[in-house]
mmCIF file of C-alpha atoms and ligand atoms in Angstrom:
data_model
loop_
_atom_site.group_PDB
_atom_site.id
_atom_site.type_symbol
_atom_site.label_atom_id
_atom_site.label_comp_id
_atom_site.label_asym_id
_atom_site.label_seq_id
_atom_site.Cartn_x
_atom_site.Cartn_y
_atom_site.Cartn_z
ATOM 1 C CA MET A 233 -85.889 6.103 -18.582
ATOM 2 C CA LYS A 234 -89.062 7.943 -19.501
ATOM 3 C CA LYS A 235 -89.281 9.428 -16.027
ATOM 4 C CA SER A 236 -85.771 10.835 -16.156
ATOM 5 C CA VAL A 237 -86.484 12.445 -19.544
ATOM 6 C CA ILE A 238 -89.605 14.112 -18.178
ATOM 7 C CA LEU A 239 -87.762 15.268 -15.075
ATOM 8 C CA GLY A 240 -84.953 16.631 -17.240
ATOM 9 C CA VAL A 241 -87.381 18.742 -19.216
ATOM 10 C CA ALA A 242 -89.153 19.959 -16.093
ATOM 11 C CA THR A 243 -85.811 21.043 -14.675
ATOM 12 C CA VAL A 244 -84.904 23.035 -17.782
ATOM 13 C CA ALA A 245 -88.276 24.808 -17.727
ATOM 14 C CA GLY A 246 -87.944 25.519 -14.002
ATOM 15 C CA LEU A 247 -84.486 26.994 -14.446
ATOM 16 C CA ALA A 248 -85.737 29.161 -17.304
ATOM 17 C CA ALA A 249 -88.578 30.544 -15.209
ATOM 18 C CA ALA A 250 -86.142 31.450 -12.435
ATOM 19 C CA ALA A 251 -83.515 33.053 -14.643
ATOM 20 C CA ALA A 252 -86.013 34.962 -16.807
ATOM 21 C CA THR A 253 -86.837 37.494 -14.118
ATOM 22 C CA ALA A 254 -83.407 39.090 -14.456
ATOM 23 C CA GLY A 255 -82.956 42.017 -16.835
ATOM 24 C CA THR A 256 -80.518 40.503 -19.291
ATOM 25 C CA VAL A 257 -79.813 43.790 -21.118
ATOM 26 C CA ASP A 258 -78.610 45.310 -17.843
ATOM 27 C CA ASP A 259 -76.657 42.173 -16.936
ATOM 28 C CA VAL A 260 -74.857 42.197 -20.273
ATOM 29 C CA LYS A 261 -74.104 45.926 -20.008
ATOM 30 C CA ALA A 262 -72.817 45.573 -16.433
ATOM 31 C CA ARG A 263 -70.663 42.574 -17.380
ATOM 32 C CA GLY A 264 -69.370 44.322 -20.508
ATOM 33 C CA LYS A 265 -69.563 41.020 -22.327
ATOM 34 C CA LEU A 266 -72.206 38.908 -24.036
ATOM 35 C CA ASN A 267 -72.258 35.227 -23.100
ATOM 36 C CA CYS A 268 -73.318 33.578 -26.323
ATOM 37 C CA GLY A 269 -73.945 29.844 -26.606
ATOM 38 C CA VAL A 270 -72.699 28.282 -29.846
ATOM 39 C CA THR A 271 -71.859 24.772 -31.079
ATOM 40 C CA THR A 272 -68.757 22.909 -30.002
ATOM 41 C CA GLY A 273 -67.558 23.498 -33.552
ATOM 42 C CA LEU A 274 -69.130 23.411 -36.989
ATOM 43 C CA VAL A 275 -66.951 25.134 -39.574
ATOM 44 C CA GLY A 276 -68.815 27.922 -41.368
ATOM 45 C CA PHE A 277 -71.434 28.205 -38.619
ATOM 46 C CA ALA A 278 -69.356 28.465 -35.444
ATOM 47 C CA ALA A 279 -65.770 27.350 -34.921
ATOM 48 C CA PRO A 280 -62.521 28.880 -33.686
ATOM 49 C CA ASP A 281 -60.054 29.685 -36.490
ATOM 50 C CA ALA A 282 -56.274 29.056 -36.401
ATOM 51 C CA ASN A 283 -55.873 32.022 -34.023
ATOM 52 C CA GLY A 284 -58.582 30.782 -31.695
ATOM 53 C CA GLU A 285 -61.001 33.444 -32.888
ATOM 54 C CA TRP A 286 -64.601 32.258 -33.260
ATOM 55 C CA LYS A 287 -65.897 32.618 -36.814
ATOM 56 C CA GLY A 288 -69.089 31.734 -38.613
ATOM 57 C CA PHE A 289 -72.642 32.406 -39.619
ATOM 58 C CA ASP A 290 -74.054 31.852 -36.099
ATOM 59 C CA VAL A 291 -71.083 33.588 -34.487
ATOM 60 C CA ALA A 292 -71.977 36.647 -36.578
ATOM 61 C CA VAL A 293 -75.338 36.891 -34.791
ATOM 62 C CA CYS A 294 -73.578 36.936 -31.406
ATOM 63 C CA ARG A 295 -71.149 39.609 -32.613
ATOM 64 C CA ALA A 296 -73.948 41.751 -34.047
ATOM 65 C CA VAL A 297 -75.796 41.681 -30.707
ATOM 66 C CA ALA A 298 -72.599 42.554 -28.795
ATOM 67 C CA ALA A 299 -71.944 45.429 -31.205
ATOM 68 C CA ALA A 300 -75.515 46.715 -30.787
ATOM 69 C CA VAL A 301 -75.578 46.511 -26.991
ATOM 70 C CA LEU A 302 -71.937 47.033 -26.006
ATOM 71 C CA GLY A 303 -70.481 48.852 -29.005
ATOM 72 C CA ASP A 304 -67.897 46.122 -29.423
ATOM 73 C CA ALA A 305 -68.332 43.095 -31.690
ATOM 74 C CA SER A 306 -65.484 41.342 -29.910
ATOM 75 C CA ALA A 307 -67.046 41.608 -26.442
ATOM 76 C CA VAL A 308 -68.395 38.063 -26.626
ATOM 77 C CA GLU A 309 -67.627 35.027 -24.524
ATOM 78 C CA PHE A 310 -68.395 32.087 -26.810
ATOM 79 C CA VAL A 311 -69.702 29.175 -24.794
ATOM 80 C CA PRO A 312 -69.594 25.834 -26.638
ATOM 81 C CA THR A 313 -72.713 23.720 -26.099
ATOM 82 C CA THR A 314 -73.772 20.307 -27.377
ATOM 83 C CA GLY A 315 -77.222 19.313 -28.587
ATOM 84 C CA LYS A 316 -77.889 18.096 -25.056
ATOM 85 C CA THR A 317 -76.345 20.850 -22.912
ATOM 86 C CA ARG A 318 -77.546 23.911 -24.861
ATOM 87 C CA PHE A 319 -80.954 24.241 -23.212
ATOM 88 C CA THR A 320 -79.695 23.911 -19.645
ATOM 89 C CA ALA A 321 -76.982 26.476 -20.407
ATOM 90 C CA LEU A 322 -79.624 28.984 -21.523
ATOM 91 C CA ALA A 323 -82.211 28.174 -18.861
ATOM 92 C CA SER A 324 -79.683 28.447 -16.022
ATOM 93 C CA GLY A 325 -78.443 31.871 -17.134
ATOM 94 C CA GLU A 326 -74.965 30.591 -18.006
ATOM 95 C CA ILE A 327 -75.520 32.122 -21.443
ATOM 96 C CA ASP A 328 -77.566 35.188 -22.412
ATOM 97 C CA MET A 329 -78.620 33.778 -25.758
ATOM 98 C CA LEU A 330 -78.163 30.671 -27.863
ATOM 99 C CA ALA A 331 -77.092 31.009 -31.500
ATOM 100 C CA ARG A 332 -76.519 27.446 -32.527
ATOM 101 C CA ASN A 333 -78.358 25.720 -35.372
ATOM 102 C CA THR A 334 -81.315 25.167 -33.042
ATOM 103 C CA THR A 335 -84.669 24.295 -34.548
ATOM 104 C CA TRP A 336 -87.690 26.319 -33.489
ATOM 105 C CA THR A 337 -90.249 23.771 -32.339
ATOM 106 C CA PHE A 338 -93.478 23.930 -30.361
ATOM 107 C CA SER A 339 -92.118 22.103 -27.319
ATOM 108 C CA ARG A 340 -88.890 24.103 -27.077
ATOM 109 C CA ASP A 341 -90.886 27.308 -27.218
ATOM 110 C CA VAL A 342 -93.876 26.359 -25.067
ATOM 111 C CA ASP A 343 -92.682 23.574 -22.794
ATOM 112 C CA LEU A 344 -88.997 24.407 -22.277
ATOM 113 C CA LYS A 345 -89.966 28.086 -21.989
ATOM 114 C CA PHE A 346 -87.712 29.708 -24.525
ATOM 115 C CA GLU A 347 -88.371 32.398 -27.074
ATOM 116 C CA PHE A 348 -87.098 32.029 -30.617
ATOM 117 C CA VAL A 349 -86.558 35.557 -31.878
ATOM 118 C CA GLY A 350 -86.563 34.642 -35.561
ATOM 119 C CA VAL A 351 -85.007 32.350 -38.120
ATOM 120 C CA ASN A 352 -81.502 32.905 -39.452
ATOM 121 C CA TYR A 353 -81.406 29.731 -41.559
ATOM 122 C CA TYR A 354 -84.307 27.744 -43.026
ATOM 123 C CA ASP A 355 -83.068 24.185 -43.152
ATOM 124 C CA GLY A 356 -84.233 20.576 -43.328
ATOM 125 C CA GLN A 357 -82.796 17.217 -42.322
ATOM 126 C CA GLY A 358 -80.762 15.245 -44.840
ATOM 127 C CA PHE A 359 -78.609 12.115 -45.099
ATOM 128 C CA MET A 360 -74.986 11.621 -46.112
ATOM 129 C CA VAL A 361 -73.551 8.263 -47.162
ATOM 130 C CA PRO A 362 -70.257 7.111 -48.651
ATOM 131 C CA LYS A 363 -70.590 7.021 -52.444
ATOM 132 C CA ALA A 364 -69.160 3.503 -52.382
ATOM 133 C CA LEU A 365 -72.367 2.239 -50.705
ATOM 134 C CA GLY A 366 -74.209 2.873 -53.963
ATOM 135 C CA VAL A 367 -77.311 4.142 -52.156
ATOM 136 C CA THR A 368 -79.402 6.690 -54.075
ATOM 137 C CA SER A 369 -82.395 7.196 -51.768
ATOM 138 C CA ALA A 370 -82.952 7.290 -48.011
ATOM 139 C CA LYS A 371 -85.693 4.724 -48.517
ATOM 140 C CA GLU A 372 -82.976 2.177 -49.388
ATOM 141 C CA LEU A 373 -81.459 2.465 -45.902
ATOM 142 C CA ASP A 374 -83.312 -0.467 -44.307
ATOM 143 C CA GLY A 375 -81.075 -2.005 -41.623
ATOM 144 C CA ALA A 376 -78.446 0.764 -41.792
ATOM 145 C CA THR A 377 -76.435 2.010 -38.833
ATOM 146 C CA VAL A 378 -77.015 5.745 -38.420
ATOM 147 C CA CYS A 379 -74.838 8.282 -36.565
ATOM 148 C CA ILE A 380 -77.187 10.595 -34.754
ATOM 149 C CA GLN A 381 -76.682 13.448 -32.291
ATOM 150 C CA THR A 382 -78.535 13.074 -29.033
ATOM 151 C CA GLY A 383 -80.891 15.769 -27.770
ATOM 152 C CA THR A 384 -81.766 16.894 -31.295
ATOM 153 C CA THR A 385 -84.832 17.058 -33.498
ATOM 154 C CA THR A 386 -82.753 14.884 -35.843
ATOM 155 C CA GLU A 387 -83.240 11.913 -33.528
ATOM 156 C CA LEU A 388 -87.005 12.322 -33.507
ATOM 157 C CA ASN A 389 -87.396 12.926 -37.264
ATOM 158 C CA LEU A 390 -85.264 9.895 -38.015
ATOM 159 C CA ALA A 391 -87.545 7.658 -35.959
ATOM 160 C CA ASP A 392 -90.629 9.141 -37.702
ATOM 161 C CA PHE A 393 -89.150 8.715 -41.181
ATOM 162 C CA PHE A 394 -88.116 5.099 -40.740
ATOM 163 C CA ARG A 395 -91.376 4.194 -39.053
ATOM 164 C CA SER A 396 -93.536 5.744 -41.748
ATOM 165 C CA ASN A 397 -91.510 3.990 -44.455
ATOM 166 C CA ASN A 398 -91.660 0.668 -42.599
ATOM 167 C CA ILE A 399 -87.899 0.252 -42.475
ATOM 168 C CA SER A 400 -85.531 -0.144 -39.534
ATOM 169 C CA TYR A 401 -82.172 1.299 -38.470
ATOM 170 C CA GLU A 402 -79.655 0.977 -35.706
ATOM 171 C CA PRO A 403 -78.780 4.276 -34.034
ATOM 172 C CA VAL A 404 -75.156 5.093 -33.157
ATOM 173 C CA PRO A 405 -75.652 7.893 -30.599
ATOM 174 C CA ILE A 406 -73.063 10.673 -30.552
ATOM 175 C CA GLU A 407 -72.692 13.983 -28.701
ATOM 176 C CA THR A 408 -70.842 16.336 -31.029
ATOM 177 C CA ASN A 409 -70.344 16.903 -34.697
ATOM 178 C CA ALA A 410 -66.615 16.172 -34.356
ATOM 179 C CA GLU A 411 -67.431 12.788 -32.899
ATOM 180 C CA ALA A 412 -69.997 12.139 -35.633
ATOM 181 C CA GLN A 413 -67.458 12.968 -38.285
ATOM 182 C CA GLN A 414 -64.875 10.679 -36.748
ATOM 183 C CA GLN A 415 -67.308 7.776 -36.301
ATOM 184 C CA TYR A 416 -68.745 8.154 -39.782
ATOM 185 C CA LEU A 417 -65.328 8.296 -41.462
ATOM 186 C CA ALA A 418 -64.186 5.291 -39.411
ATOM 187 C CA GLY A 419 -67.175 3.342 -40.723
ATOM 188 C CA ALA A 420 -68.862 3.006 -37.318
ATOM 189 C CA CYS A 421 -72.084 4.042 -39.046
ATOM 190 C CA ASP A 422 -73.237 3.761 -42.674
ATOM 191 C CA VAL A 423 -75.079 7.055 -42.607
ATOM 192 C CA TYR A 424 -74.770 10.474 -40.977
ATOM 193 C CA THR A 425 -77.990 12.406 -40.663
ATOM 194 C CA THR A 426 -78.433 15.986 -39.463
ATOM 195 C CA ASP A 427 -79.528 19.390 -40.807
ATOM 196 C CA ALA A 428 -78.531 19.610 -44.485
ATOM 197 C CA SER A 429 -76.443 22.708 -43.736
ATOM 198 C CA GLY A 430 -74.539 20.727 -41.091
ATOM 199 C CA LEU A 431 -73.923 17.919 -43.570
ATOM 200 C CA ALA A 432 -72.548 20.400 -46.131
ATOM 201 C CA ALA A 433 -70.333 22.012 -43.488
ATOM 202 C CA THR A 434 -69.082 18.629 -42.281
ATOM 203 C CA ARG A 435 -68.440 17.236 -45.755
ATOM 204 C CA ALA A 436 -66.460 20.372 -46.682
ATOM 205 C CA THR A 437 -63.855 19.454 -44.060
ATOM 206 C CA PHE A 438 -63.343 15.901 -45.396
ATOM 207 C CA GLU A 439 -60.132 15.080 -47.219
ATOM 208 C CA ASN A 440 -62.175 13.720 -50.144
ATOM 209 C CA PRO A 441 -65.609 15.361 -50.033
ATOM 210 C CA GLY A 442 -66.444 13.848 -53.435
ATOM 211 C CA ASP A 443 -66.432 10.355 -51.922
ATOM 212 C CA HIS A 444 -69.637 11.181 -50.035
ATOM 213 C CA VAL A 445 -73.092 11.955 -51.343
ATOM 214 C CA LEU A 446 -76.065 13.776 -49.876
ATOM 215 C CA LEU A 447 -79.234 11.798 -50.587
ATOM 216 C CA PRO A 448 -82.130 13.651 -52.252
ATOM 217 C CA GLU A 449 -84.618 13.347 -49.367
ATOM 218 C CA ILE A 450 -85.066 16.294 -46.998
ATOM 219 C CA ILE A 451 -87.303 14.774 -44.346
ATOM 220 C CA SER A 452 -88.194 17.714 -42.084
ATOM 221 C CA LYS A 453 -88.492 21.439 -41.605
ATOM 222 C CA GLU A 454 -85.672 22.845 -39.473
ATOM 223 C CA PRO A 455 -86.129 26.581 -39.002
ATOM 224 C CA LEU A 456 -82.897 27.450 -37.171
ATOM 225 C CA GLY A 457 -82.657 30.624 -35.150
ATOM 226 C CA PRO A 458 -81.374 32.396 -32.062
ATOM 227 C CA LEU A 459 -83.288 32.062 -28.809
ATOM 228 C CA VAL A 460 -83.500 33.591 -25.354
ATOM 229 C CA ARG A 461 -85.356 32.732 -22.153
ATOM 230 C CA HIS A 462 -89.098 33.296 -21.994
ATOM 231 C CA GLY A 463 -90.223 36.299 -20.027
ATOM 232 C CA ASP A 464 -87.420 38.815 -20.570
ATOM 233 C CA HIS A 465 -89.083 40.753 -23.362
ATOM 234 C CA GLU A 466 -86.655 43.696 -23.433
ATOM 235 C CA TRP A 467 -83.802 41.307 -24.118
ATOM 236 C CA GLY A 468 -85.856 39.309 -26.609
ATOM 237 C CA ASP A 469 -86.591 42.542 -28.482
ATOM 238 C CA VAL A 470 -82.900 43.465 -28.638
ATOM 239 C CA VAL A 471 -81.876 40.107 -30.104
ATOM 240 C CA ARG A 472 -84.904 39.919 -32.437
ATOM 241 C CA TRP A 473 -84.417 43.398 -33.883
ATOM 242 C CA THR A 474 -80.674 42.943 -34.232
ATOM 243 C CA LEU A 475 -81.336 39.920 -36.436
ATOM 244 C CA ASN A 476 -84.037 41.891 -38.284
ATOM 245 C CA ALA A 477 -81.567 44.756 -38.779
ATOM 246 C CA LEU A 478 -79.165 42.437 -40.620
ATOM 247 C CA VAL A 479 -81.977 41.082 -42.793
ATOM 248 C CA SER A 480 -83.504 44.493 -43.500
ATOM 249 C CA ALA A 481 -80.092 45.951 -44.296
ATOM 250 C CA GLU A 482 -79.718 43.465 -47.128
ATOM 251 C CA GLU A 483 -83.212 44.161 -48.433
ATOM 252 C CA LEU A 484 -82.627 47.908 -48.276
ATOM 253 C CA GLY A 485 -79.181 47.771 -49.906
ATOM 254 C CA VAL A 486 -77.214 48.775 -46.793
ATOM 255 C CA THR A 487 -73.794 47.095 -47.053
ATOM 256 C CA SER A 488 -70.380 47.219 -45.405
ATOM 257 C CA ALA A 489 -69.274 49.340 -48.351
ATOM 258 C CA ASN A 490 -71.886 52.098 -48.028
ATOM 259 C CA ILE A 491 -72.861 52.021 -44.359
ATOM 260 C CA ASP A 492 -70.460 54.772 -43.244
ATOM 261 C CA GLU A 493 -71.810 57.118 -45.865
ATOM 262 C CA LEU A 494 -75.442 56.186 -45.140
ATOM 263 C CA SER A 495 -74.938 56.509 -41.353
ATOM 264 C CA SER A 496 -73.796 60.059 -41.800
ATOM 265 C CA GLY A 497 -77.322 60.867 -42.989
ATOM 266 C CA ALA A 498 -76.476 60.926 -46.681
ATOM 267 C CA GLY A 499 -79.303 58.568 -47.663
ATOM 268 C CA ASP A 500 -82.751 59.635 -48.788
ATOM 269 C CA ASN A 501 -84.625 56.406 -47.953
ATOM 270 C CA PRO A 502 -86.612 57.095 -44.756
ATOM 271 C CA GLU A 503 -86.540 53.445 -43.606
ATOM 272 C CA VAL A 504 -82.768 53.283 -44.037
ATOM 273 C CA ASN A 505 -82.528 56.481 -41.999
ATOM 274 C CA ARG A 506 -84.677 55.027 -39.218
ATOM 275 C CA LEU A 507 -82.663 51.785 -39.276
ATOM 276 C CA LEU A 508 -79.375 53.646 -39.044
ATOM 277 C CA GLY A 509 -80.696 56.138 -36.494
ATOM 278 C CA THR A 510 -80.291 59.321 -38.507
ATOM 279 C CA GLU A 511 -84.071 59.777 -38.257
ATOM 280 C CA GLY A 512 -86.539 58.798 -35.504
ATOM 281 C CA THR A 513 -85.928 57.208 -32.097
ATOM 282 C CA LEU A 514 -86.003 53.435 -32.653
ATOM 283 C CA GLY A 515 -82.756 52.902 -30.703
ATOM 284 C CA GLU A 516 -84.141 54.735 -27.700
ATOM 285 C CA MET A 517 -87.299 52.591 -27.755
ATOM 286 C CA LEU A 518 -85.042 49.551 -27.494
ATOM 287 C CA GLY A 519 -83.097 51.010 -24.556
ATOM 288 C CA LEU A 520 -80.053 51.524 -26.774
ATOM 289 C CA ASP A 521 -78.544 54.505 -28.590
ATOM 290 C CA ALA A 522 -79.277 55.700 -32.126
ATOM 291 C CA ASP A 523 -76.387 53.808 -33.776
ATOM 292 C CA TRP A 524 -77.150 50.336 -32.407
ATOM 293 C CA ALA A 525 -78.226 48.844 -35.745
ATOM 294 C CA ALA A 526 -75.460 50.534 -37.717
ATOM 295 C CA ARG A 527 -72.942 48.931 -35.364
ATOM 296 C CA ALA A 528 -74.639 45.529 -35.663
ATOM 297 C CA ILE A 529 -74.496 45.714 -39.466
ATOM 298 C CA LYS A 530 -70.879 46.913 -39.446
ATOM 299 C CA ALA A 531 -69.852 43.970 -37.263
ATOM 300 C CA GLY A 532 -69.991 41.460 -40.129
ATOM 301 C CA GLY A 533 -72.074 43.043 -42.862
ATOM 302 C CA ASN A 534 -75.749 42.603 -43.722
ATOM 303 C CA TYR A 535 -77.394 39.154 -43.741
ATOM 304 C CA GLY A 536 -76.356 38.489 -47.348
ATOM 305 C CA GLU A 537 -72.757 39.449 -46.641
ATOM 306 C CA VAL A 538 -72.633 37.248 -43.541
ATOM 307 C CA PHE A 539 -74.097 34.348 -45.552
ATOM 308 C CA ALA A 540 -71.725 34.790 -48.517
ATOM 309 C CA GLN A 541 -68.634 35.114 -46.367
ATOM 310 C CA ASN A 542 -69.236 32.139 -44.095
ATOM 311 C CA ILE A 543 -71.336 29.503 -45.868
ATOM 312 C CA GLY A 544 -72.156 30.798 -49.371
ATOM 313 C CA GLU A 545 -71.393 29.369 -52.782
ATOM 314 C CA GLU A 546 -67.927 30.911 -52.896
ATOM 315 C CA THR A 547 -66.913 29.118 -49.671
ATOM 316 C CA PRO A 548 -65.966 25.430 -49.352
ATOM 317 C CA ILE A 549 -69.372 24.839 -47.723
ATOM 318 C CA GLY A 550 -71.014 26.089 -50.895
ATOM 319 C CA LEU A 551 -74.606 26.639 -49.781
ATOM 320 C CA ALA A 552 -77.011 28.337 -52.190
ATOM 321 C CA ARG A 553 -79.377 30.931 -50.743
ATOM 322 C CA GLY A 554 -82.445 28.816 -51.617
ATOM 323 C CA LEU A 555 -85.156 29.378 -48.991
ATOM 324 C CA ASN A 556 -82.789 31.833 -47.296
ATOM 325 C CA ALA A 557 -83.070 34.348 -50.114
ATOM 326 C CA GLN A 558 -84.946 37.572 -49.446
ATOM 327 C CA TRP A 559 -88.701 37.435 -50.037
ATOM 328 C CA THR A 560 -88.118 39.867 -52.895
ATOM 329 C CA ASP A 561 -85.983 37.153 -54.551
ATOM 330 C CA GLY A 562 -88.413 34.289 -53.969
ATOM 331 C CA GLY A 563 -87.055 33.231 -50.567
ATOM 332 C CA LEU A 564 -88.520 33.259 -47.047
ATOM 333 C CA LEU A 565 -86.454 36.062 -45.471
ATOM 334 C CA TYR A 566 -88.846 38.800 -44.538
ATOM 335 C CA SER A 567 -88.066 41.305 -41.795
ATOM 336 C CA PRO A 568 -90.915 43.325 -40.334
ATOM 337 C CA PRO A 569 -90.553 47.041 -41.095
ATOM 338 C CA PHE A 570 -88.361 49.445 -39.191
ATOM 339 C CA ARG A 571 -90.876 52.081 -38.194
HETATM 340 N N1 GSH B 233 -81.330 21.522 -35.630
HETATM 341 C C1 GSH B 233 -81.288 20.335 -34.817
HETATM 342 C C2 GSH B 233 -79.908 19.701 -34.770
HETATM 343 C C3 GSH B 233 -78.832 20.635 -34.305
HETATM 344 C C4 GSH B 233 -77.478 19.965 -34.057
HETATM 345 O O1 GSH B 233 -77.138 19.628 -32.940
HETATM 346 N N2 GSH B 233 -76.691 19.778 -35.082
HETATM 347 C C5 GSH B 233 -75.393 19.190 -34.922
HETATM 348 C C6 GSH B 233 -74.966 18.578 -36.200
HETATM 349 S S1 GSH B 233 -74.675 19.759 -37.468
HETATM 350 C C7 GSH B 233 -74.393 20.222 -34.439
HETATM 351 O O2 GSH B 233 -74.619 21.374 -34.466
HETATM 352 N N3 GSH B 233 -73.249 19.838 -33.984
HETATM 353 C C8 GSH B 233 -72.226 20.765 -33.544
HETATM 354 C C9 GSH B 233 -71.728 20.331 -32.210
HETATM 355 O O3 GSH B 233 -71.737 19.153 -31.955
HETATM 356 O O4 GSH B 233 -71.338 21.174 -31.432
HETATM 357 C C10 GSH B 233 -81.785 20.650 -33.429
HETATM 358 O O5 GSH B 233 -81.997 21.823 -33.112
HETATM 359 O O6 GSH B 233 -81.991 19.726 -32.636
#
């Protein structure tokens, strides 16, 4: 068992090393389409709507990159991946980037040979239980059956948490969120544990969300962000600075409502002008044109607009900005400067 796990990891790293030599920016341009790895479906983050169109907070990152590189936010092939398949899909070159509630960890960066380009959602692992169980703390879960997605940090944190609290659990391994939801609602497990944002998104789709409670414990740090293969720095820069453009746009007050006016050079803030390409040559340095960031921001709005529209307090998912507020509002979002 152990051997096959080690071999599996070695294979992913080997694939990544092989695929990283290719110039992904050129591949994407030549293909005319961005292959973007997402979840198999998590409403609010990445899921097809009634018309089969992918929507969500992570989907917005894919669309922003496609808009920046290809000038078309719809030029994206969304490739569904599970917790287990996502890394092989990226390492093998099947996808150009992964934008799927993936936690930035040491071993994924260093050992699996990926490059996290930033964080688009600061999260932590939580627990959901049926209200009827009467449980008020995760420490009361001794002996519980727990639905848990394989190939995730969730699995590892769960083992750490129960061990350090000297309690035991019985894992019910599952592959996708849809399966977790089904198993949990059918009573196959007492508890569902995953990133708190995933729990909120899952609970929002329940017929009676009020029958389920999120326990107070958040047992880990889960900085979620987009990633690419190690070694292709030009591509890493494109994805990193596209994400930064969305974050900076919010900080600088660039919105869907004023971007057309500001992109015509009407603004008098020099950083906004550099971001939108009316001053300086940042786009050229990235191998793109001057309007790359303006297009990325227009695709779905700035970071705050993307958040509010897909997962914010006015949506059924109802997430507060919390740690994902701008640093100027007491949160952790902090884009390096555009200069
Ligand atoms: N952040 C954790 C967990 C990510 C994860 O797989 N979350 C599940 C539960 S929200 C998910 O995205 N499921 C969607 C799917 O199955 O496609 C990790 O990177 O390992």
